[in-house]
Amino acid sequence: MMLDILFGVILGVVQGVTEFLPISSSGHLIIVRDALGITLANDLLFDVLLHFATAMAIIVYFWKDIRSMILEPRTHQMLWLAILLGTIPAVVFGLFFDTSIRNSSVVAVALVAGSILFLVAEKYATQT
């Protein structure tokens, strides 16, 4: 029981630190869990609860902005479109590759590939 609490704290810190950086918090949760040999009764459910807690913190912090987006959707059309387009790949991958992507090797390759994409995008990005 005490070990589960310690594991929960460790994974909570990883989630809190990585969520607001341009890196995959989910990927890092999987890698840290495997690297430290952390096993929980339901790893996926625990990750979902961590992300839910993060989402609640974001909603509380940005409530005025979110409220404005809801009450004035036309004013925030581009932001709504960006949220929609940014959500689609996550949904597709989640539906079709749910358990096969929760593997440290797959996550490590995806993180490296994502990093390369970030570097290429940064190199060729134009400022407006």
Short mmCIF file of N, CA, C and O in Angstrom, two decimals:
data_model
loop_
_atom_site.label_atom_id
_atom_site.label_comp_id
_atom_site.label_asym_id
_atom_site.label_seq_id
_atom_site.Cartn_x
_atom_site.Cartn_y
_atom_site.Cartn_z
N MET A 1 0.83 -1.19 0.00
CA MET A 1 0.00 0.00 0.00
C MET A 1 0.87 1.26 0.00
O MET A 1 0.65 2.16 -0.78
N MET A 2 1.85 1.30 0.89
CA MET A 2 2.73 2.47 0.97
C MET A 2 3.54 2.63 -0.32
O MET A 2 3.76 3.74 -0.77
N LEU A 3 3.94 1.50 -0.90
CA LEU A 3 4.69 1.54 -2.15
C LEU A 3 3.82 2.07 -3.29
O LEU A 3 4.31 2.84 -4.13
N ASP A 4 2.54 1.70 -3.30
CA ASP A 4 1.62 2.22 -4.32
C ASP A 4 1.50 3.73 -4.22
O ASP A 4 1.44 4.43 -5.23
N ILE A 5 1.45 4.26 -3.01
CA ILE A 5 1.37 5.71 -2.82
C ILE A 5 2.64 6.38 -3.33
O ILE A 5 2.57 7.40 -4.02
N LEU A 6 3.80 5.80 -3.02
CA LEU A 6 5.07 6.34 -3.51
C LEU A 6 5.10 6.32 -5.05
O LEU A 6 5.49 7.31 -5.68
N PHE A 7 4.67 5.21 -5.64
CA PHE A 7 4.62 5.12 -7.10
C PHE A 7 3.68 6.19 -7.66
O PHE A 7 3.96 6.82 -8.68
N GLY A 8 2.55 6.37 -7.02
CA GLY A 8 1.58 7.38 -7.46
C GLY A 8 2.16 8.78 -7.41
O GLY A 8 1.97 9.59 -8.33
N VAL A 9 2.91 9.07 -6.35
CA VAL A 9 3.55 10.39 -6.23
C VAL A 9 4.60 10.58 -7.32
O VAL A 9 4.65 11.63 -7.98
N ILE A 10 5.42 9.56 -7.55
CA ILE A 10 6.46 9.65 -8.59
C ILE A 10 5.82 9.90 -9.95
O ILE A 10 6.22 10.81 -10.69
N LEU A 11 4.81 9.11 -10.29
CA LEU A 11 4.15 9.27 -11.59
C LEU A 11 3.39 10.59 -11.68
O LEU A 11 3.33 11.22 -12.74
N GLY A 12 2.84 11.05 -10.57
CA GLY A 12 2.17 12.35 -10.54
C GLY A 12 3.14 13.49 -10.81
O GLY A 12 2.82 14.44 -11.53
N VAL A 13 4.33 13.39 -10.25
CA VAL A 13 5.36 14.41 -10.50
C VAL A 13 5.78 14.39 -11.96
O VAL A 13 5.92 15.43 -12.61
N VAL A 14 5.99 13.19 -12.52
CA VAL A 14 6.35 13.07 -13.94
C VAL A 14 5.26 13.71 -14.79
O VAL A 14 5.55 14.48 -15.72
N GLN A 15 4.00 13.42 -14.50
CA GLN A 15 2.88 14.01 -15.24
C GLN A 15 2.88 15.52 -15.12
O GLN A 15 2.75 16.24 -16.11
N GLY A 16 3.04 16.02 -13.91
CA GLY A 16 3.01 17.46 -13.68
C GLY A 16 4.14 18.20 -14.38
O GLY A 16 3.94 19.29 -14.91
N VAL A 17 5.32 17.61 -14.40
CA VAL A 17 6.46 18.26 -15.03
C VAL A 17 6.38 18.19 -16.55
O VAL A 17 6.66 19.17 -17.25
N THR A 18 5.97 17.06 -17.09
CA THR A 18 6.02 16.87 -18.54
C THR A 18 4.79 17.38 -19.27
O THR A 18 4.85 17.61 -20.48
N GLU A 19 3.68 17.57 -18.60
CA GLU A 19 2.44 17.97 -19.28
C GLU A 19 2.57 19.32 -19.97
O GLU A 19 2.03 19.52 -21.05
N PHE A 20 3.29 20.24 -19.39
CA PHE A 20 3.34 21.59 -19.93
C PHE A 20 4.60 21.85 -20.75
O PHE A 20 4.89 22.98 -21.10
N LEU A 21 5.32 20.81 -21.06
CA LEU A 21 6.48 20.91 -21.93
C LEU A 21 6.11 20.30 -23.28
O LEU A 21 5.19 19.48 -23.36
N PRO A 22 6.82 20.68 -24.34
CA PRO A 22 6.46 20.11 -25.65
C PRO A 22 7.00 18.69 -25.83
O PRO A 22 7.72 18.37 -26.77
N ILE A 23 6.67 17.85 -24.86
CA ILE A 23 7.05 16.44 -24.89
C ILE A 23 5.82 15.62 -24.47
O ILE A 23 4.87 16.17 -23.94
N SER A 24 5.85 14.35 -24.69
CA SER A 24 4.71 13.50 -24.39
C SER A 24 4.69 13.10 -22.92
O SER A 24 5.53 12.31 -22.48
N SER A 25 3.72 13.62 -22.19
CA SER A 25 3.61 13.22 -20.78
C SER A 25 3.22 11.75 -20.68
O SER A 25 3.72 11.02 -19.83
N SER A 26 2.35 11.30 -21.58
CA SER A 26 1.95 9.88 -21.57
C SER A 26 3.14 8.98 -21.84
O SER A 26 3.32 7.96 -21.19
N GLY A 27 3.93 9.34 -22.84
CA GLY A 27 5.11 8.56 -23.17
C GLY A 27 6.09 8.49 -22.01
O GLY A 27 6.65 7.44 -21.70
N HIS A 28 6.28 9.63 -21.36
CA HIS A 28 7.22 9.64 -20.24
C HIS A 28 6.69 8.85 -19.03
O HIS A 28 7.47 8.25 -18.29
N LEU A 29 5.38 8.84 -18.85
CA LEU A 29 4.81 8.01 -17.79
C LEU A 29 5.12 6.54 -18.05
O LEU A 29 5.49 5.79 -17.13
N ILE A 30 4.98 6.11 -19.30
CA ILE A 30 5.25 4.70 -19.65
C ILE A 30 6.72 4.37 -19.47
O ILE A 30 7.08 3.35 -18.88
N ILE A 31 7.60 5.25 -19.94
CA ILE A 31 9.04 5.00 -19.82
C ILE A 31 9.48 4.98 -18.36
O ILE A 31 10.22 4.08 -17.94
N VAL A 32 9.03 5.94 -17.56
CA VAL A 32 9.41 5.98 -16.14
C VAL A 32 8.88 4.76 -15.41
O VAL A 32 9.58 4.13 -14.61
N ARG A 33 7.63 4.39 -15.71
CA ARG A 33 7.03 3.21 -15.07
C ARG A 33 7.87 1.96 -15.37
O ARG A 33 8.19 1.19 -14.47
N ASP A 34 8.26 1.79 -16.63
CA ASP A 34 9.05 0.61 -17.00
C ASP A 34 10.47 0.69 -16.44
O ASP A 34 11.00 -0.31 -15.96
N ALA A 35 11.08 1.86 -16.49
CA ALA A 35 12.46 2.02 -16.01
C ALA A 35 12.56 1.74 -14.51
O ALA A 35 13.55 1.17 -14.05
N LEU A 36 11.55 2.15 -13.75
CA LEU A 36 11.58 1.94 -12.30
C LEU A 36 10.90 0.64 -11.87
O LEU A 36 10.85 0.32 -10.69
N GLY A 37 10.36 -0.09 -12.84
CA GLY A 37 9.68 -1.34 -12.52
C GLY A 37 8.40 -1.15 -11.75
O GLY A 37 8.00 -2.00 -10.95
N ILE A 38 7.73 -0.03 -11.98
CA ILE A 38 6.48 0.27 -11.28
C ILE A 38 5.34 -0.51 -11.93
O ILE A 38 5.14 -0.45 -13.13
N THR A 39 4.64 -1.26 -11.10
CA THR A 39 3.45 -1.97 -11.59
C THR A 39 2.26 -1.56 -10.73
O THR A 39 2.34 -1.54 -9.51
N LEU A 40 1.21 -1.22 -11.41
CA LEU A 40 -0.03 -0.86 -10.74
C LEU A 40 -1.12 -1.80 -11.23
O LEU A 40 -1.01 -2.38 -12.31
N ALA A 41 -2.18 -1.93 -10.45
CA ALA A 41 -3.25 -2.85 -10.81
C ALA A 41 -3.83 -2.53 -12.19
O ALA A 41 -4.08 -3.41 -12.99
N ASN A 42 -4.00 -1.24 -12.49
CA ASN A 42 -4.54 -0.84 -13.79
C ASN A 42 -3.79 0.40 -14.26
O ASN A 42 -4.20 1.52 -13.97
N ASP A 43 -2.69 0.19 -14.97
CA ASP A 43 -1.83 1.29 -15.41
C ASP A 43 -2.57 2.31 -16.26
O ASP A 43 -2.41 3.51 -16.09
N LEU A 44 -3.38 1.84 -17.20
CA LEU A 44 -4.09 2.74 -18.11
C LEU A 44 -5.08 3.62 -17.34
O LEU A 44 -5.14 4.83 -17.56
N LEU A 45 -5.83 3.03 -16.43
CA LEU A 45 -6.78 3.81 -15.63
C LEU A 45 -6.05 4.86 -14.81
O LEU A 45 -6.49 6.00 -14.71
N PHE A 46 -4.91 4.50 -14.23
CA PHE A 46 -4.13 5.45 -13.45
C PHE A 46 -3.68 6.61 -14.32
O PHE A 46 -3.79 7.78 -13.92
N ASP A 47 -3.20 6.32 -15.53
CA ASP A 47 -2.77 7.37 -16.45
C ASP A 47 -3.94 8.28 -16.82
O ASP A 47 -3.80 9.50 -16.89
N VAL A 48 -5.10 7.69 -17.05
CA VAL A 48 -6.29 8.48 -17.39
C VAL A 48 -6.64 9.41 -16.24
O VAL A 48 -6.96 10.59 -16.44
N LEU A 49 -6.57 8.92 -15.01
CA LEU A 49 -6.87 9.76 -13.85
C LEU A 49 -5.85 10.89 -13.70
O LEU A 49 -6.22 12.02 -13.34
N LEU A 50 -4.58 10.61 -13.98
CA LEU A 50 -3.57 11.68 -13.95
C LEU A 50 -3.89 12.75 -14.98
O LEU A 50 -3.80 13.95 -14.71
N HIS A 51 -4.25 12.33 -16.19
CA HIS A 51 -4.59 13.29 -17.24
C HIS A 51 -5.87 14.05 -16.91
O HIS A 51 -5.98 15.25 -17.22
N PHE A 52 -6.82 13.38 -16.29
CA PHE A 52 -8.05 14.05 -15.88
C PHE A 52 -7.75 15.14 -14.85
O PHE A 52 -8.27 16.25 -14.94
N ALA A 53 -6.89 14.82 -13.88
CA ALA A 53 -6.51 15.82 -12.87
C ALA A 53 -5.82 17.01 -13.52
O ALA A 53 -6.07 18.17 -13.16
N THR A 54 -4.96 16.74 -14.50
CA THR A 54 -4.29 17.81 -15.23
C THR A 54 -5.31 18.66 -15.97
O THR A 54 -5.24 19.90 -15.94
N ALA A 55 -6.27 18.01 -16.63
CA ALA A 55 -7.30 18.74 -17.37
C ALA A 55 -8.12 19.63 -16.43
O ALA A 55 -8.44 20.78 -16.76
N MET A 56 -8.43 19.13 -15.25
CA MET A 56 -9.20 19.93 -14.29
C MET A 56 -8.39 21.15 -13.83
O MET A 56 -8.94 22.25 -13.72
N ALA A 57 -7.11 20.97 -13.61
CA ALA A 57 -6.25 22.09 -13.21
C ALA A 57 -6.19 23.14 -14.32
O ALA A 57 -6.26 24.35 -14.06
N ILE A 58 -6.10 22.69 -15.56
CA ILE A 58 -6.07 23.61 -16.71
C ILE A 58 -7.39 24.36 -16.83
O ILE A 58 -7.41 25.58 -17.06
N ILE A 59 -8.49 23.66 -16.66
CA ILE A 59 -9.81 24.30 -16.76
C ILE A 59 -9.97 25.36 -15.67
O ILE A 59 -10.45 26.47 -15.94
N VAL A 60 -9.56 25.05 -14.47
CA VAL A 60 -9.65 26.03 -13.38
C VAL A 60 -8.78 27.25 -13.68
O VAL A 60 -9.22 28.39 -13.56
N TYR A 61 -7.55 27.02 -14.10
CA TYR A 61 -6.62 28.11 -14.35
C TYR A 61 -7.06 28.99 -15.52
O TYR A 61 -6.98 30.21 -15.46
N PHE A 62 -7.55 28.38 -16.59
CA PHE A 62 -7.92 29.11 -17.79
C PHE A 62 -9.44 29.32 -17.92
O PHE A 62 -9.93 29.55 -19.02
N TRP A 63 -10.15 29.26 -16.81
CA TRP A 63 -11.61 29.31 -16.87
C TRP A 63 -12.13 30.54 -17.62
O TRP A 63 -13.05 30.43 -18.43
N LYS A 64 -11.57 31.71 -17.39
CA LYS A 64 -12.06 32.92 -18.07
C LYS A 64 -11.91 32.79 -19.59
O LYS A 64 -12.82 33.15 -20.34
N ASP A 65 -10.77 32.27 -20.04
CA ASP A 65 -10.55 32.08 -21.47
C ASP A 65 -11.50 31.02 -22.05
O ASP A 65 -12.06 31.20 -23.13
N ILE A 66 -11.66 29.93 -21.33
CA ILE A 66 -12.54 28.85 -21.79
C ILE A 66 -13.98 29.34 -21.86
O ILE A 66 -14.70 29.07 -22.82
N ARG A 67 -14.39 30.07 -20.86
CA ARG A 67 -15.75 30.64 -20.83
C ARG A 67 -15.97 31.54 -22.04
O ARG A 67 -17.00 31.47 -22.71
N SER A 68 -14.99 32.37 -22.33
CA SER A 68 -15.07 33.25 -23.50
C SER A 68 -15.18 32.45 -24.78
O SER A 68 -15.96 32.79 -25.68
N MET A 69 -14.40 31.37 -24.89
CA MET A 69 -14.47 30.52 -26.09
C MET A 69 -15.84 29.88 -26.25
O MET A 69 -16.33 29.74 -27.37
N ILE A 70 -16.46 29.52 -25.15
CA ILE A 70 -17.78 28.88 -25.20
C ILE A 70 -18.86 29.90 -25.52
O ILE A 70 -19.74 29.66 -26.35
N LEU A 71 -18.79 31.06 -24.89
CA LEU A 71 -19.83 32.08 -25.08
C LEU A 71 -19.69 32.83 -26.39
O LEU A 71 -20.68 33.36 -26.91
N GLU A 72 -18.47 32.90 -26.93
CA GLU A 72 -18.23 33.62 -28.18
C GLU A 72 -17.47 32.72 -29.17
O GLU A 72 -16.34 33.00 -29.54
N PRO A 73 -18.11 31.64 -29.63
CA PRO A 73 -17.39 30.68 -30.48
C PRO A 73 -16.92 31.27 -31.81
O PRO A 73 -15.86 30.89 -32.31
N ARG A 74 -17.66 32.21 -32.38
CA ARG A 74 -17.24 32.79 -33.66
C ARG A 74 -15.95 33.59 -33.51
O ARG A 74 -15.12 33.62 -34.42
N THR A 75 -15.77 34.23 -32.39
CA THR A 75 -14.56 35.01 -32.14
C THR A 75 -13.33 34.10 -32.07
O THR A 75 -12.23 34.52 -32.40
N HIS A 76 -13.54 32.87 -31.66
CA HIS A 76 -12.44 31.93 -31.45
C HIS A 76 -12.47 30.79 -32.47
O HIS A 76 -12.02 29.68 -32.17
N GLN A 77 -12.98 31.05 -33.66
CA GLN A 77 -13.14 30.01 -34.68
C GLN A 77 -11.84 29.28 -34.99
O GLN A 77 -11.82 28.04 -35.06
N MET A 78 -10.77 30.00 -35.19
CA MET A 78 -9.49 29.38 -35.54
C MET A 78 -8.97 28.51 -34.40
O MET A 78 -8.40 27.44 -34.63
N LEU A 79 -9.16 28.95 -33.17
CA LEU A 79 -8.72 28.15 -32.03
C LEU A 79 -9.53 26.86 -31.94
O LEU A 79 -8.97 25.79 -31.70
N TRP A 80 -10.85 26.95 -32.14
CA TRP A 80 -11.68 25.74 -32.14
C TRP A 80 -11.24 24.77 -33.23
O TRP A 80 -11.17 23.57 -33.01
N LEU A 81 -10.92 25.31 -34.41
CA LEU A 81 -10.46 24.47 -35.52
C LEU A 81 -9.13 23.81 -35.17
O LEU A 81 -8.94 22.61 -35.41
N ALA A 82 -8.22 24.56 -34.57
CA ALA A 82 -6.92 24.00 -34.18
C ALA A 82 -7.09 22.89 -33.13
O ALA A 82 -6.43 21.86 -33.20
N ILE A 83 -7.99 23.10 -32.17
CA ILE A 83 -8.26 22.07 -31.15
C ILE A 83 -8.82 20.81 -31.81
O ILE A 83 -8.38 19.70 -31.50
N LEU A 84 -9.76 20.99 -32.72
CA LEU A 84 -10.35 19.85 -33.42
C LEU A 84 -9.29 19.09 -34.22
O LEU A 84 -9.17 17.86 -34.11
N LEU A 85 -8.52 19.82 -35.02
CA LEU A 85 -7.50 19.17 -35.85
C LEU A 85 -6.40 18.53 -35.01
O LEU A 85 -5.85 17.49 -35.38
N GLY A 86 -6.07 19.12 -33.89
CA GLY A 86 -5.05 18.56 -33.01
C GLY A 86 -5.53 17.33 -32.24
O GLY A 86 -4.73 16.50 -31.81
N THR A 87 -6.83 17.21 -32.08
CA THR A 87 -7.41 16.08 -31.35
C THR A 87 -7.56 14.84 -32.22
O THR A 87 -7.42 13.71 -31.73
N ILE A 88 -7.81 15.03 -33.49
CA ILE A 88 -8.09 13.90 -34.39
C ILE A 88 -6.98 12.85 -34.38
O ILE A 88 -7.28 11.66 -34.22
N PRO A 89 -5.70 13.22 -34.55
CA PRO A 89 -4.66 12.17 -34.55
C PRO A 89 -4.63 11.36 -33.24
O PRO A 89 -4.44 10.15 -33.26
N ALA A 90 -4.82 12.02 -32.11
CA ALA A 90 -4.80 11.31 -30.83
C ALA A 90 -5.94 10.31 -30.74
O ALA A 90 -5.76 9.18 -30.27
N VAL A 91 -7.12 10.70 -31.21
CA VAL A 91 -8.27 9.80 -31.19
C VAL A 91 -8.03 8.60 -32.10
O VAL A 91 -8.26 7.45 -31.72
N VAL A 92 -7.53 8.86 -33.31
CA VAL A 92 -7.28 7.78 -34.27
C VAL A 92 -6.26 6.79 -33.70
O VAL A 92 -6.48 5.58 -33.69
N PHE A 93 -5.14 7.32 -33.21
CA PHE A 93 -4.12 6.43 -32.64
C PHE A 93 -4.65 5.68 -31.42
O PHE A 93 -4.37 4.49 -31.25
N GLY A 94 -5.41 6.36 -30.59
CA GLY A 94 -5.97 5.71 -29.40
C GLY A 94 -6.92 4.58 -29.73
O GLY A 94 -6.92 3.54 -29.08
N LEU A 95 -7.73 4.78 -30.76
CA LEU A 95 -8.71 3.76 -31.13
C LEU A 95 -8.08 2.54 -31.80
O LEU A 95 -8.47 1.41 -31.56
N PHE A 96 -7.08 2.79 -32.64
CA PHE A 96 -6.52 1.68 -33.43
C PHE A 96 -5.28 1.03 -32.82
O PHE A 96 -4.95 -0.10 -33.15
N PHE A 97 -4.59 1.74 -31.96
CA PHE A 97 -3.34 1.20 -31.42
C PHE A 97 -3.32 1.24 -29.90
O PHE A 97 -2.27 1.38 -29.30
N ASP A 98 -4.47 1.10 -29.26
CA ASP A 98 -4.60 1.33 -27.83
C ASP A 98 -3.54 0.66 -26.96
O ASP A 98 -2.84 1.31 -26.22
N THR A 99 -3.38 -0.63 -27.02
CA THR A 99 -2.43 -1.28 -26.12
C THR A 99 -1.05 -1.44 -26.74
O THR A 99 -0.05 -1.48 -26.02
N SER A 100 -0.96 -1.51 -28.06
CA SER A 100 0.35 -1.74 -28.68
C SER A 100 1.28 -0.54 -28.55
O SER A 100 2.49 -0.70 -28.64
N ILE A 101 0.74 0.66 -28.31
CA ILE A 101 1.62 1.82 -28.18
C ILE A 101 2.00 2.09 -26.72
O ILE A 101 2.74 3.00 -26.45
N ARG A 102 1.53 1.28 -25.80
CA ARG A 102 1.90 1.44 -24.39
C ARG A 102 3.11 0.55 -24.09
O ARG A 102 3.14 -0.18 -23.12
N ASN A 103 4.11 0.64 -24.93
CA ASN A 103 5.33 -0.16 -24.83
C ASN A 103 6.51 0.81 -24.86
O ASN A 103 6.56 1.70 -25.71
N SER A 104 7.46 0.65 -23.96
CA SER A 104 8.58 1.59 -23.85
C SER A 104 9.36 1.73 -25.15
O SER A 104 9.78 2.83 -25.50
N SER A 105 9.57 0.64 -25.85
CA SER A 105 10.33 0.71 -27.11
C SER A 105 9.59 1.54 -28.15
O SER A 105 10.18 2.39 -28.82
N VAL A 106 8.29 1.31 -28.28
CA VAL A 106 7.49 2.06 -29.23
C VAL A 106 7.46 3.54 -28.84
O VAL A 106 7.62 4.43 -29.68
N VAL A 107 7.31 3.80 -27.55
CA VAL A 107 7.28 5.18 -27.05
C VAL A 107 8.61 5.87 -27.31
O VAL A 107 8.65 7.02 -27.78
N ALA A 108 9.72 5.19 -27.06
CA ALA A 108 11.04 5.80 -27.28
C ALA A 108 11.24 6.17 -28.75
O ALA A 108 11.70 7.28 -29.06
N VAL A 109 10.87 5.28 -29.65
CA VAL A 109 10.98 5.56 -31.09
C VAL A 109 10.09 6.74 -31.46
O VAL A 109 10.51 7.65 -32.19
N ALA A 110 8.87 6.77 -30.95
CA ALA A 110 7.94 7.86 -31.25
C ALA A 110 8.46 9.19 -30.71
O ALA A 110 8.34 10.23 -31.37
N LEU A 111 9.05 9.18 -29.52
CA LEU A 111 9.60 10.42 -28.95
C LEU A 111 10.77 10.94 -29.78
O LEU A 111 10.88 12.15 -30.02
N VAL A 112 11.64 10.05 -30.22
CA VAL A 112 12.76 10.46 -31.07
C VAL A 112 12.24 11.00 -32.40
O VAL A 112 12.68 12.06 -32.87
N ALA A 113 11.29 10.31 -33.01
CA ALA A 113 10.71 10.76 -34.29
C ALA A 113 10.04 12.12 -34.12
O ALA A 113 10.21 13.02 -34.95
N GLY A 114 9.30 12.30 -33.04
CA GLY A 114 8.67 13.58 -32.76
C GLY A 114 9.68 14.69 -32.56
O GLY A 114 9.49 15.82 -33.02
N SER A 115 10.78 14.37 -31.89
CA SER A 115 11.85 15.36 -31.67
C SER A 115 12.46 15.79 -33.00
O SER A 115 12.73 16.97 -33.22
N ILE A 116 12.67 14.83 -33.88
CA ILE A 116 13.21 15.16 -35.21
C ILE A 116 12.25 16.07 -35.97
O ILE A 116 12.67 17.05 -36.59
N LEU A 117 10.95 15.75 -35.89
CA LEU A 117 9.95 16.62 -36.55
C LEU A 117 9.98 18.03 -35.97
O LEU A 117 9.87 19.01 -36.72
N PHE A 118 10.10 18.15 -34.66
CA PHE A 118 10.20 19.48 -34.03
C PHE A 118 11.42 20.23 -34.55
O PHE A 118 11.35 21.43 -34.85
N LEU A 119 12.55 19.55 -34.63
CA LEU A 119 13.78 20.20 -35.12
C LEU A 119 13.64 20.66 -36.56
O LEU A 119 14.04 21.78 -36.92
N VAL A 120 13.06 19.81 -37.40
CA VAL A 120 12.86 20.18 -38.81
C VAL A 120 11.88 21.35 -38.91
O VAL A 120 12.13 22.31 -39.65
N ALA A 121 10.80 21.29 -38.16
CA ALA A 121 9.81 22.38 -38.20
C ALA A 121 10.43 23.69 -37.73
O ALA A 121 10.20 24.75 -38.32
N GLU A 122 11.23 23.62 -36.69
CA GLU A 122 11.88 24.83 -36.17
C GLU A 122 12.86 25.39 -37.20
O GLU A 122 12.95 26.61 -37.38
N LYS A 123 13.58 24.53 -37.88
CA LYS A 123 14.56 24.97 -38.87
C LYS A 123 13.89 25.66 -40.06
O LYS A 123 14.38 26.65 -40.56
N TYR A 124 12.75 25.15 -40.49
CA TYR A 124 12.10 25.66 -41.70
C TYR A 124 10.91 26.58 -41.41
O TYR A 124 10.27 27.06 -42.35
N ALA A 125 10.61 26.83 -40.16
CA ALA A 125 9.47 27.69 -39.82
C ALA A 125 9.75 29.13 -40.21
O ALA A 125 10.89 29.60 -40.15
N THR A 126 8.72 29.80 -40.63
CA THR A 126 8.84 31.23 -40.93
C THR A 126 8.08 32.00 -39.88
O THR A 126 7.02 31.57 -39.42
N GLN A 127 8.61 33.11 -39.51
CA GLN A 127 7.92 33.94 -38.53
C GLN A 127 6.94 34.85 -39.26
O GLN A 127 7.23 35.36 -40.32
N THR A 128 5.78 35.03 -38.65
CA THR A 128 4.77 35.89 -39.27
C THR A 128 4.70 37.22 -38.57
O THR A 128 5.07 37.38 -37.46
#
